[in-house]
Coordinates of N, CA and C in Angstrom, one line a residue:
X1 N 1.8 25.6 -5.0 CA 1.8 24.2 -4.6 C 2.8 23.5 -5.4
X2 N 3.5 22.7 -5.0 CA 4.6 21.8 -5.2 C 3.9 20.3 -6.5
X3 N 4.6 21.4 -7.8 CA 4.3 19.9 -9.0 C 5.6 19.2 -9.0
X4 N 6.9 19.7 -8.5 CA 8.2 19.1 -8.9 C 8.5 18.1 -8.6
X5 N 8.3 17.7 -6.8 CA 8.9 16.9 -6.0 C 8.0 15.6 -5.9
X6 N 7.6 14.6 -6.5 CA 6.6 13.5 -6.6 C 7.0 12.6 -5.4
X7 N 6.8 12.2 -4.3 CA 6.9 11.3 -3.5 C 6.5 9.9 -4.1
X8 N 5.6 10.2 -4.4 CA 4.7 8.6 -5.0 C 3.8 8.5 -6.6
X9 N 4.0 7.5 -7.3 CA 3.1 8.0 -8.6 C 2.4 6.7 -8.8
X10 N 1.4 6.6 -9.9 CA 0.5 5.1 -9.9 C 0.3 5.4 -11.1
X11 N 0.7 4.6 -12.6 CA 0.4 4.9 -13.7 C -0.8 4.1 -14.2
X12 N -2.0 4.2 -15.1 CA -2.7 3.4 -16.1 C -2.5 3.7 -17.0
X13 N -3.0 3.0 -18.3 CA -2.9 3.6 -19.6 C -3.3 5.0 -19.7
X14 N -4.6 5.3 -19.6 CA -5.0 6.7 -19.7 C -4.9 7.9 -18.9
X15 N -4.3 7.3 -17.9 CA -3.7 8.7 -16.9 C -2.6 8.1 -16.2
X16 N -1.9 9.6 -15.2 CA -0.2 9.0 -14.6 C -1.0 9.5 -13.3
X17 N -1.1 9.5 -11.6 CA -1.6 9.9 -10.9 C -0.5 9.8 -10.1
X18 N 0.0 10.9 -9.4 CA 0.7 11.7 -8.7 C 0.7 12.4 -7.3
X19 N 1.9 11.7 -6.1 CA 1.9 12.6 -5.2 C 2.1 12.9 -4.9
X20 N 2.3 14.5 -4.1 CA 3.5 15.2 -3.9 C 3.5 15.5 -2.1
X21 N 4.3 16.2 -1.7 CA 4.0 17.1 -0.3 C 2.9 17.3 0.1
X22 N 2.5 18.2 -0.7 CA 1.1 19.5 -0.9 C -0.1 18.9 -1.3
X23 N -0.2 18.1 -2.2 CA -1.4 17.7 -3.8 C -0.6 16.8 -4.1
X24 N -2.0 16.2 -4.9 CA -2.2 14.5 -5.8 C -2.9 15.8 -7.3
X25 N -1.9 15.3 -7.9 CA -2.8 15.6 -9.0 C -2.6 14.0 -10.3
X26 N -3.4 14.4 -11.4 CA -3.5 13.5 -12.3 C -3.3 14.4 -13.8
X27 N -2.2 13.3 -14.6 CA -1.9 13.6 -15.8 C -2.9 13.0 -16.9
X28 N -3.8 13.7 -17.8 CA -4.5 12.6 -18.4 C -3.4 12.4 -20.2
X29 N -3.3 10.8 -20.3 CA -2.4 10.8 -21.3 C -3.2 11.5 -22.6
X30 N -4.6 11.4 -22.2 CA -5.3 11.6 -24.0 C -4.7 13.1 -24.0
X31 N -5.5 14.2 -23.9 CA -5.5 15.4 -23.8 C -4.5 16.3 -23.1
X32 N -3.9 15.5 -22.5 CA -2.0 16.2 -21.4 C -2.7 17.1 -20.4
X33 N -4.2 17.4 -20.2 CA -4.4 18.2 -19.4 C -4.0 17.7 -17.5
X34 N -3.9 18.5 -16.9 CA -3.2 18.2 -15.5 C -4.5 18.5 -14.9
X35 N -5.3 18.0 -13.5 CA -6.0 18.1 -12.8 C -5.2 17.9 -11.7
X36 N -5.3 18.7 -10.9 CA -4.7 19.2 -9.2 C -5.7 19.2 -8.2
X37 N -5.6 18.4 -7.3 CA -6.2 18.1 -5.7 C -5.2 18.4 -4.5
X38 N -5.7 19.5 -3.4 CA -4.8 19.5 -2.4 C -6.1 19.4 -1.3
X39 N -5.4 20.1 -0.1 CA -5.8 20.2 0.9 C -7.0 21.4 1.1
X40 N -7.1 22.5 -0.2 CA -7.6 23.0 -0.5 C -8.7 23.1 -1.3
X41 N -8.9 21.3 -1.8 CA -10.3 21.4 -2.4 C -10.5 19.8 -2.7
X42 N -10.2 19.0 -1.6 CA -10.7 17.5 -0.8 C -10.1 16.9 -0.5
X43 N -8.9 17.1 -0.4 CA -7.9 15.9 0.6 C -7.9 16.4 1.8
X44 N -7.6 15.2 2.7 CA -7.9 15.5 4.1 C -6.4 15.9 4.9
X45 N -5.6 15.6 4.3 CA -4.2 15.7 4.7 C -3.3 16.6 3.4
X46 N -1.7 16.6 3.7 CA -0.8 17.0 3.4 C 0.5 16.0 3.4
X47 N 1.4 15.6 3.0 CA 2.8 14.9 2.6 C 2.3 13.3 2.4
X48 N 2.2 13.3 1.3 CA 1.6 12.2 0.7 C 3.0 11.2 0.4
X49 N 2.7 9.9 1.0 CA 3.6 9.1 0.8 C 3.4 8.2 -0.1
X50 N 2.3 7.4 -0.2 CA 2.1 6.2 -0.9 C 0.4 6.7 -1.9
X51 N 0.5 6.4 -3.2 CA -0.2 6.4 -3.9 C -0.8 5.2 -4.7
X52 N -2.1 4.4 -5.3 CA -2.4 3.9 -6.0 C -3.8 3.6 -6.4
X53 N -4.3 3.3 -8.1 CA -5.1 3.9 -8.6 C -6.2 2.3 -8.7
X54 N -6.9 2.1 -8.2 CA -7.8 1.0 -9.1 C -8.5 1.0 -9.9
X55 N -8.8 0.4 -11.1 CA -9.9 0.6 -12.3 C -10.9 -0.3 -11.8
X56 N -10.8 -1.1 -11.3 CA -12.1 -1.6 -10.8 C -13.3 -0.9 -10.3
X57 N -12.7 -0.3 -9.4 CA -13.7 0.7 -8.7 C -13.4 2.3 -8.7
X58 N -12.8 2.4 -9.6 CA -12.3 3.7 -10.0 C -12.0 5.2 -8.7
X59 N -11.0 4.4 -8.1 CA -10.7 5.2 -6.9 C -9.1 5.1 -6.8
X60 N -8.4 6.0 -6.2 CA -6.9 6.6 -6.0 C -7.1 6.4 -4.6
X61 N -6.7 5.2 -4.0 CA -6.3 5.0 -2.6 C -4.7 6.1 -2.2
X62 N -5.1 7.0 -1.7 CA -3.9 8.0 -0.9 C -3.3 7.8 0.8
X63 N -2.4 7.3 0.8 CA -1.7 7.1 2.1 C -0.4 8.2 2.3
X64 N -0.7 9.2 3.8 CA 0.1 9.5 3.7 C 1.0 9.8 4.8
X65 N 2.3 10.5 5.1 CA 3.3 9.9 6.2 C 2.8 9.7 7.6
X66 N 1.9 10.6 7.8 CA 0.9 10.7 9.0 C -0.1 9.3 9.6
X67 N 0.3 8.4 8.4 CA -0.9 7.5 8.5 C -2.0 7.5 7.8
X68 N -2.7 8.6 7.8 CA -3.6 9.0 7.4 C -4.4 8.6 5.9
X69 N -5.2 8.1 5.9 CA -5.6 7.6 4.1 C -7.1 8.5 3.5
X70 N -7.0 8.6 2.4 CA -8.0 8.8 1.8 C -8.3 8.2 0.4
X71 N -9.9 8.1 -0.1 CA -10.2 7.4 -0.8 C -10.2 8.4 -1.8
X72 N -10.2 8.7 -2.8 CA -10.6 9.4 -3.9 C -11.3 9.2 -4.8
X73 N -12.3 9.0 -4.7 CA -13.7 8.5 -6.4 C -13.6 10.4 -6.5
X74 N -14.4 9.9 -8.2 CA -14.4 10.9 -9.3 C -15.4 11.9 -8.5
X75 N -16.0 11.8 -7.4 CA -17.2 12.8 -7.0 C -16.9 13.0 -5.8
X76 N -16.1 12.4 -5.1 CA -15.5 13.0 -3.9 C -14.6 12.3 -2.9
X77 N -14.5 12.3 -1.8 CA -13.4 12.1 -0.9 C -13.8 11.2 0.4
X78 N -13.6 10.0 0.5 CA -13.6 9.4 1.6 C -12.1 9.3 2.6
X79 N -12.5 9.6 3.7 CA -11.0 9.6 4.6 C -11.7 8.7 5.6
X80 N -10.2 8.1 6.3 CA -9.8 6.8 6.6 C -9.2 6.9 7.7
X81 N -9.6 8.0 9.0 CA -8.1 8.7 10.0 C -7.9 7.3 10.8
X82 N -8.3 5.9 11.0 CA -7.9 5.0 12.0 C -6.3 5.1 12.4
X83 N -5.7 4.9 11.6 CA -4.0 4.5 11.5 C -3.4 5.8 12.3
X84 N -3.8 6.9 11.7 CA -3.0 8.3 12.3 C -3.8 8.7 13.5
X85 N -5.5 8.1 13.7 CA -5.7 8.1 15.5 C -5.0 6.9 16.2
X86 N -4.6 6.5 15.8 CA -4.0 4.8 16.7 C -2.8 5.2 17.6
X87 N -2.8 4.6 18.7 CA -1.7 4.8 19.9 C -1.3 4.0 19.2
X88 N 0.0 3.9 18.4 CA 1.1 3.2 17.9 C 2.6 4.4 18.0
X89 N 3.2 4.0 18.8 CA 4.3 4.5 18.9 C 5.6 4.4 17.9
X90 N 5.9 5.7 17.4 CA 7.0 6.1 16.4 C 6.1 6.4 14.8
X91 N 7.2 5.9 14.1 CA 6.3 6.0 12.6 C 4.8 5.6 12.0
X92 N 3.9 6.4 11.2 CA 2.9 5.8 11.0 C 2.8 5.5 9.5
X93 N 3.9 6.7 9.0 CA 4.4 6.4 7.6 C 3.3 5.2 6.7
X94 N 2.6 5.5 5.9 CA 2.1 4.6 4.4 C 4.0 4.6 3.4
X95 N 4.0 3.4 3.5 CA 5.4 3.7 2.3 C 4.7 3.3 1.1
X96 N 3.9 1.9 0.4 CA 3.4 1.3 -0.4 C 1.9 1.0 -0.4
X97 N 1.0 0.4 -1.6 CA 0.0 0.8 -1.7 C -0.7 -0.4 -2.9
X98 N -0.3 -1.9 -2.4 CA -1.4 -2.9 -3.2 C -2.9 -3.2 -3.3
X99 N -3.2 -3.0 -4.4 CA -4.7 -3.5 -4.3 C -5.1 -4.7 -5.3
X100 N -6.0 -5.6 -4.6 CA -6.0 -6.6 -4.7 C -7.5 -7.6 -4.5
X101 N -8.7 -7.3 -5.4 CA -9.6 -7.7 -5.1 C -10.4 -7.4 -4.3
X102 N -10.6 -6.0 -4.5 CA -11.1 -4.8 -3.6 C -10.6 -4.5 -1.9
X103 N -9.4 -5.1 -2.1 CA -8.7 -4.8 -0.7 C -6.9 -3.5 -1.1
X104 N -6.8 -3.3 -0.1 CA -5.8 -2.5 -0.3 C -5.1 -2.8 0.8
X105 N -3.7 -3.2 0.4 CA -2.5 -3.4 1.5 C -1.8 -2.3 1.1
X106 N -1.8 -2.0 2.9 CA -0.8 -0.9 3.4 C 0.4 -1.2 3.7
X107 N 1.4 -0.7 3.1 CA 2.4 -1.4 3.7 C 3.0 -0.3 4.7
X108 N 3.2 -0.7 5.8 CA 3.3 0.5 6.9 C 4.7 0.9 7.5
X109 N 5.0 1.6 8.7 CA 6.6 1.4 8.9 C 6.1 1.0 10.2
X110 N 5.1 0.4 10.4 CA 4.8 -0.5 11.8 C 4.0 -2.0 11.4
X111 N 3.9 -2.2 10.1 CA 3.5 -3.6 9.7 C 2.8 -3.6 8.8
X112 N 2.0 -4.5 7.9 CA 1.1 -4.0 6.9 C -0.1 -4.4 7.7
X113 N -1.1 -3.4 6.9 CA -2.6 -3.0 7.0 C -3.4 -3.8 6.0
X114 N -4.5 -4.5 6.3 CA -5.5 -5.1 5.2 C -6.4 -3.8 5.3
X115 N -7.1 -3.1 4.1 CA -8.1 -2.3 4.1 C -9.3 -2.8 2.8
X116 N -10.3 -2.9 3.7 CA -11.6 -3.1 2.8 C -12.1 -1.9 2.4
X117 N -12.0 -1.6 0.7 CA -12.1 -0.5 0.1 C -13.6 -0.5 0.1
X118 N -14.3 -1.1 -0.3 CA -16.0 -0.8 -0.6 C -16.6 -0.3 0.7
X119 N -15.6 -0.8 2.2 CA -16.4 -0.6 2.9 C -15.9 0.5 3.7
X120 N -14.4 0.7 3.0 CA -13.9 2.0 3.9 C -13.6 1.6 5.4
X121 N -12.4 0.5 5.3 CA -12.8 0.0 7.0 C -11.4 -1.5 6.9
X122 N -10.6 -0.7 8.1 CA -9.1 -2.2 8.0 C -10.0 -3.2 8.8
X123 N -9.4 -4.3 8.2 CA -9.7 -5.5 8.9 C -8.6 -6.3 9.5
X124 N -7.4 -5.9 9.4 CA -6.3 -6.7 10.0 C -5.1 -5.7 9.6
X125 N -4.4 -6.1 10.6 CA -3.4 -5.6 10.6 C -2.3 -6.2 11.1
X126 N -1.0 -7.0 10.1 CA -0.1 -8.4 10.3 C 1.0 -7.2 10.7
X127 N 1.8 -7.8 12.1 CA 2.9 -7.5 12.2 C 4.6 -8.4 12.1
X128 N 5.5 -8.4 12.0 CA 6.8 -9.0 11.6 C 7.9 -8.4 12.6
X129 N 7.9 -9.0 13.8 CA 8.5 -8.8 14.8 C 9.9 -9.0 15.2
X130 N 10.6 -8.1 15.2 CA 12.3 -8.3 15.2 C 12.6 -8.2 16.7
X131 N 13.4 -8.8 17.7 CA 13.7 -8.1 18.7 C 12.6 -7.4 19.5
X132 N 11.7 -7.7 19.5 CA 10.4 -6.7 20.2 C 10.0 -5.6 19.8
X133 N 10.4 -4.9 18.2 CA 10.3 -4.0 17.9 C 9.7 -4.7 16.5
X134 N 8.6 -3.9 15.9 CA 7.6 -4.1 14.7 C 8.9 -3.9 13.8
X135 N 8.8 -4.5 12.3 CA 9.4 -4.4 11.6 C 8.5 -3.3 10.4
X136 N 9.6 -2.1 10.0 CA 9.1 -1.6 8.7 C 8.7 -1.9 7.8
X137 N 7.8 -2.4 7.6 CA 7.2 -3.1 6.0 C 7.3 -1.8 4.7
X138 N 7.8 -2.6 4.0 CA 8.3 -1.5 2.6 C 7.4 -1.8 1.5
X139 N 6.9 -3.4 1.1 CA 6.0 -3.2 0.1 C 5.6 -4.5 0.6
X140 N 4.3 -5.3 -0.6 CA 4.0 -6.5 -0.3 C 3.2 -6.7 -1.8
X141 N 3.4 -7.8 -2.0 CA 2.9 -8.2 -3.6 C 2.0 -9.5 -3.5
X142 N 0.8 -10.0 -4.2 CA 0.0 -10.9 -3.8 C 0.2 -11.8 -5.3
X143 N 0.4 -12.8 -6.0 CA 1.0 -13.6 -6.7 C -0.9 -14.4 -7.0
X144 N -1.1 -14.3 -8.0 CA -2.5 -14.9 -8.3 C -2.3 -16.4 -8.9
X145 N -3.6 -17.4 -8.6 CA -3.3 -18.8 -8.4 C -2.9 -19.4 -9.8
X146 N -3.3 -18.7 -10.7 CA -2.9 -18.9 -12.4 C -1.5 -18.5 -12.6
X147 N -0.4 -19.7 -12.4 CA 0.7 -19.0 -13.1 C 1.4 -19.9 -14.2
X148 N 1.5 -19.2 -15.1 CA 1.8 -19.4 -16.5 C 3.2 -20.6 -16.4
X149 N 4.6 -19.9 -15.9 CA 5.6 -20.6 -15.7 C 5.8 -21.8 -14.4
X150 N 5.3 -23.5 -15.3 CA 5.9 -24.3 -14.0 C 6.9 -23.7 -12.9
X151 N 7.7 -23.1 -13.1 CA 9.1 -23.1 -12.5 C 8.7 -22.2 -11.2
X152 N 8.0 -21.7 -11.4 CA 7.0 -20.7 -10.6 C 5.9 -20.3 -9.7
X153 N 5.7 -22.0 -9.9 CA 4.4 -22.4 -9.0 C 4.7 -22.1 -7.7
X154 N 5.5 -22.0 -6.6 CA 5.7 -21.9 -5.5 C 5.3 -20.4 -5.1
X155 N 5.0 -19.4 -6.3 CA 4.4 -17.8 -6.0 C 2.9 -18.2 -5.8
X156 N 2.4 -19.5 -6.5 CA 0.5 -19.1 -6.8 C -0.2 -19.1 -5.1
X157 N -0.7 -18.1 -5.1 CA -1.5 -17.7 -3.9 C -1.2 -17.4 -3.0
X158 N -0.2 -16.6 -3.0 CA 0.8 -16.2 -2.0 C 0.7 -14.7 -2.1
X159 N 1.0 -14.2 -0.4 CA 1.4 -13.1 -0.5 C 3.0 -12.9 0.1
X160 N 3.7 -12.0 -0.6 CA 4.9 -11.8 -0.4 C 5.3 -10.3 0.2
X161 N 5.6 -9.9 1.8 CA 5.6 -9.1 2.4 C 7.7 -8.6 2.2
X162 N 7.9 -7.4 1.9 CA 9.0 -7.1 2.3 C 9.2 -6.2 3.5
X163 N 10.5 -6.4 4.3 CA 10.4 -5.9 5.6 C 12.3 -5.5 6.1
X164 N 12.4 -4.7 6.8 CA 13.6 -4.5 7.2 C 14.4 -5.6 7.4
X165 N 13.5 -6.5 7.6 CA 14.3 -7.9 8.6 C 14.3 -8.8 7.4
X166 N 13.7 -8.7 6.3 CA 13.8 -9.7 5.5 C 12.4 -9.9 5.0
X167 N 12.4 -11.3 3.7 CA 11.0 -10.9 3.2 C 10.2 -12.1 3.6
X168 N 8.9 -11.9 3.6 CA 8.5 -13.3 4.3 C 7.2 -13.4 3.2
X169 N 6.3 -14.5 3.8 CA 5.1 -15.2 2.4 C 4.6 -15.9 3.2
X170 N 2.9 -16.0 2.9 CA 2.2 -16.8 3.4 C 1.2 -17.1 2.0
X171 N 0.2 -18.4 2.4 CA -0.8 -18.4 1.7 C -2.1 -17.4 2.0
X172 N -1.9 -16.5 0.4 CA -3.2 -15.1 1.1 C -4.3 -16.1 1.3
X173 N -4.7 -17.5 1.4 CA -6.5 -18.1 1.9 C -6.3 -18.2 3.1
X174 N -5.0 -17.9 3.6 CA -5.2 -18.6 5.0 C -5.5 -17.7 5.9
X175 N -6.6 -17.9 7.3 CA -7.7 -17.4 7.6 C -6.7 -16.7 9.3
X176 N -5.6 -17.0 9.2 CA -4.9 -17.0 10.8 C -3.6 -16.0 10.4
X177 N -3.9 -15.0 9.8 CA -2.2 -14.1 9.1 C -2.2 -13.3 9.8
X178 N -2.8 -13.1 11.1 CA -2.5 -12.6 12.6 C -1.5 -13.1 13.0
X179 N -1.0 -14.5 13.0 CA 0.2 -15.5 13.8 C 0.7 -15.1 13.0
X180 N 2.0 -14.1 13.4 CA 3.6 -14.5 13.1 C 3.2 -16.2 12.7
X181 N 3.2 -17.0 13.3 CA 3.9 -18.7 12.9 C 3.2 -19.0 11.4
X182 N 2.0 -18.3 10.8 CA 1.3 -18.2 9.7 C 2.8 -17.8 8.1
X183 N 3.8 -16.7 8.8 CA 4.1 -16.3 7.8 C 5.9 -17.5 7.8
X184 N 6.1 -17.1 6.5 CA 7.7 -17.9 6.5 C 8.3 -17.0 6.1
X185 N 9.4 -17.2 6.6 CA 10.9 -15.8 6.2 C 12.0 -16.6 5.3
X186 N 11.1 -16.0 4.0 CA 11.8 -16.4 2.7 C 13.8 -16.0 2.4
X187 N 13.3 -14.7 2.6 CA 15.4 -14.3 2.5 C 15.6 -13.1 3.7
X188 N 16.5 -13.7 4.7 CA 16.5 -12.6 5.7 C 17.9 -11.5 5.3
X189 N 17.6 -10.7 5.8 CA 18.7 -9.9 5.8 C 20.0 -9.9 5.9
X190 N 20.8 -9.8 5.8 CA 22.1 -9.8 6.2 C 22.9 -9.1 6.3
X191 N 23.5 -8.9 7.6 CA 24.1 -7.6 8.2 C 25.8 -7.5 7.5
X192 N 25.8 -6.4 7.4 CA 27.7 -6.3 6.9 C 28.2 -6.9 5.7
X193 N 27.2 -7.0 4.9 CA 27.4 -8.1 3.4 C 28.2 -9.2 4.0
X194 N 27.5 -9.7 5.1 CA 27.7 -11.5 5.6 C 26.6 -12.1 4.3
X195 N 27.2 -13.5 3.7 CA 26.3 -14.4 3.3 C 26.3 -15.4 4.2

């Protein structure tokens, strides 16, 4: 099995968690010992794209190119096949992997995914519409309502989506982030290094 080639990694203090083609394994920093998971003893899939670890609820949400997700707690394996059964045409690709208050945003190469971790179950899924074609979502960052620097108030409560087409933000309270007209397109793209 393949330890070389890391697709995806998610660090905490006391461990580095890792993922490859084949296996997710975990580095623990105390003791350097390596623990290895593949397909061969509880993941449900193979070519792991997107990895991340929560200490809250002490689970390794695994996304991988197929779509496909799995939960990881210390005693076993929850899988997630919605996204990789879905008629969605072309990529199903997981690229990124925020969690956020017991939610986990997917960021997808057909839009990002809301997933409710406790309950093992998406609840929405926002798409960013270019030309009639979904836009690739690359990552997405959620900005908490405490922010230290005045200069920086215009991040508190926001979620900030990056996308082929450019990056866009909405207020994460707001109850309608189904509407495109919900989000704003903060810096769009620019083709041919036009400014």
């Amino acid at each position: 099995l393949n330890y070389s080639s890391i697709n995806s990694i998610s660090c905490v203090e006391e461990a580095v968690y890792a993922g490859t083609e084949t296996q997710f394994f975990r580095y623990n920093n105390a003791d350097n010992s390596i623990s290895t998971f593949s397909k061969l003893n509880g993941l449900s899939d193979i070519n792991i794209s997107a990895i991340k670890y929560d200490q809250e609820i002490n689970v390794v949400v695994i996304g991988y190119q197929n779509g496909n997700i799995d939960l990881f707690y210390p005693n076993g394996v929850v899988n997630i096949p919605y996204i990789k059964e879905a008629n969605i045409m072309g990529s199903k690709k997981i690229n990124n992997i925020f969690i956020k208050d017991n939610m986990a945003y997917l960021s997808c190469s057909f839009g990002l995914v809301q997933l409710n971790i406790l309950d093992a179950e998406i609840l929405d899924t926002y798409y960013f519409i270019n030309n009639g074609i979904n836009s690739n979502v690359f990552n997405c960052y959620i900005f908490d309502d405490n922010i230290n620097d005045p200069n920086d108030l215009f991040l508190a409560g926001k979620i900030f989506v990056s996308t082929e087409t450019g990056i866009f933000s909405a207020e994460i309270n707001n109850s309608n982030l189904i509407d495109p007209n919900a989000w704003e397109s903060e810096f769009p793209v620019f083709q041919n290094n036009m400014l």
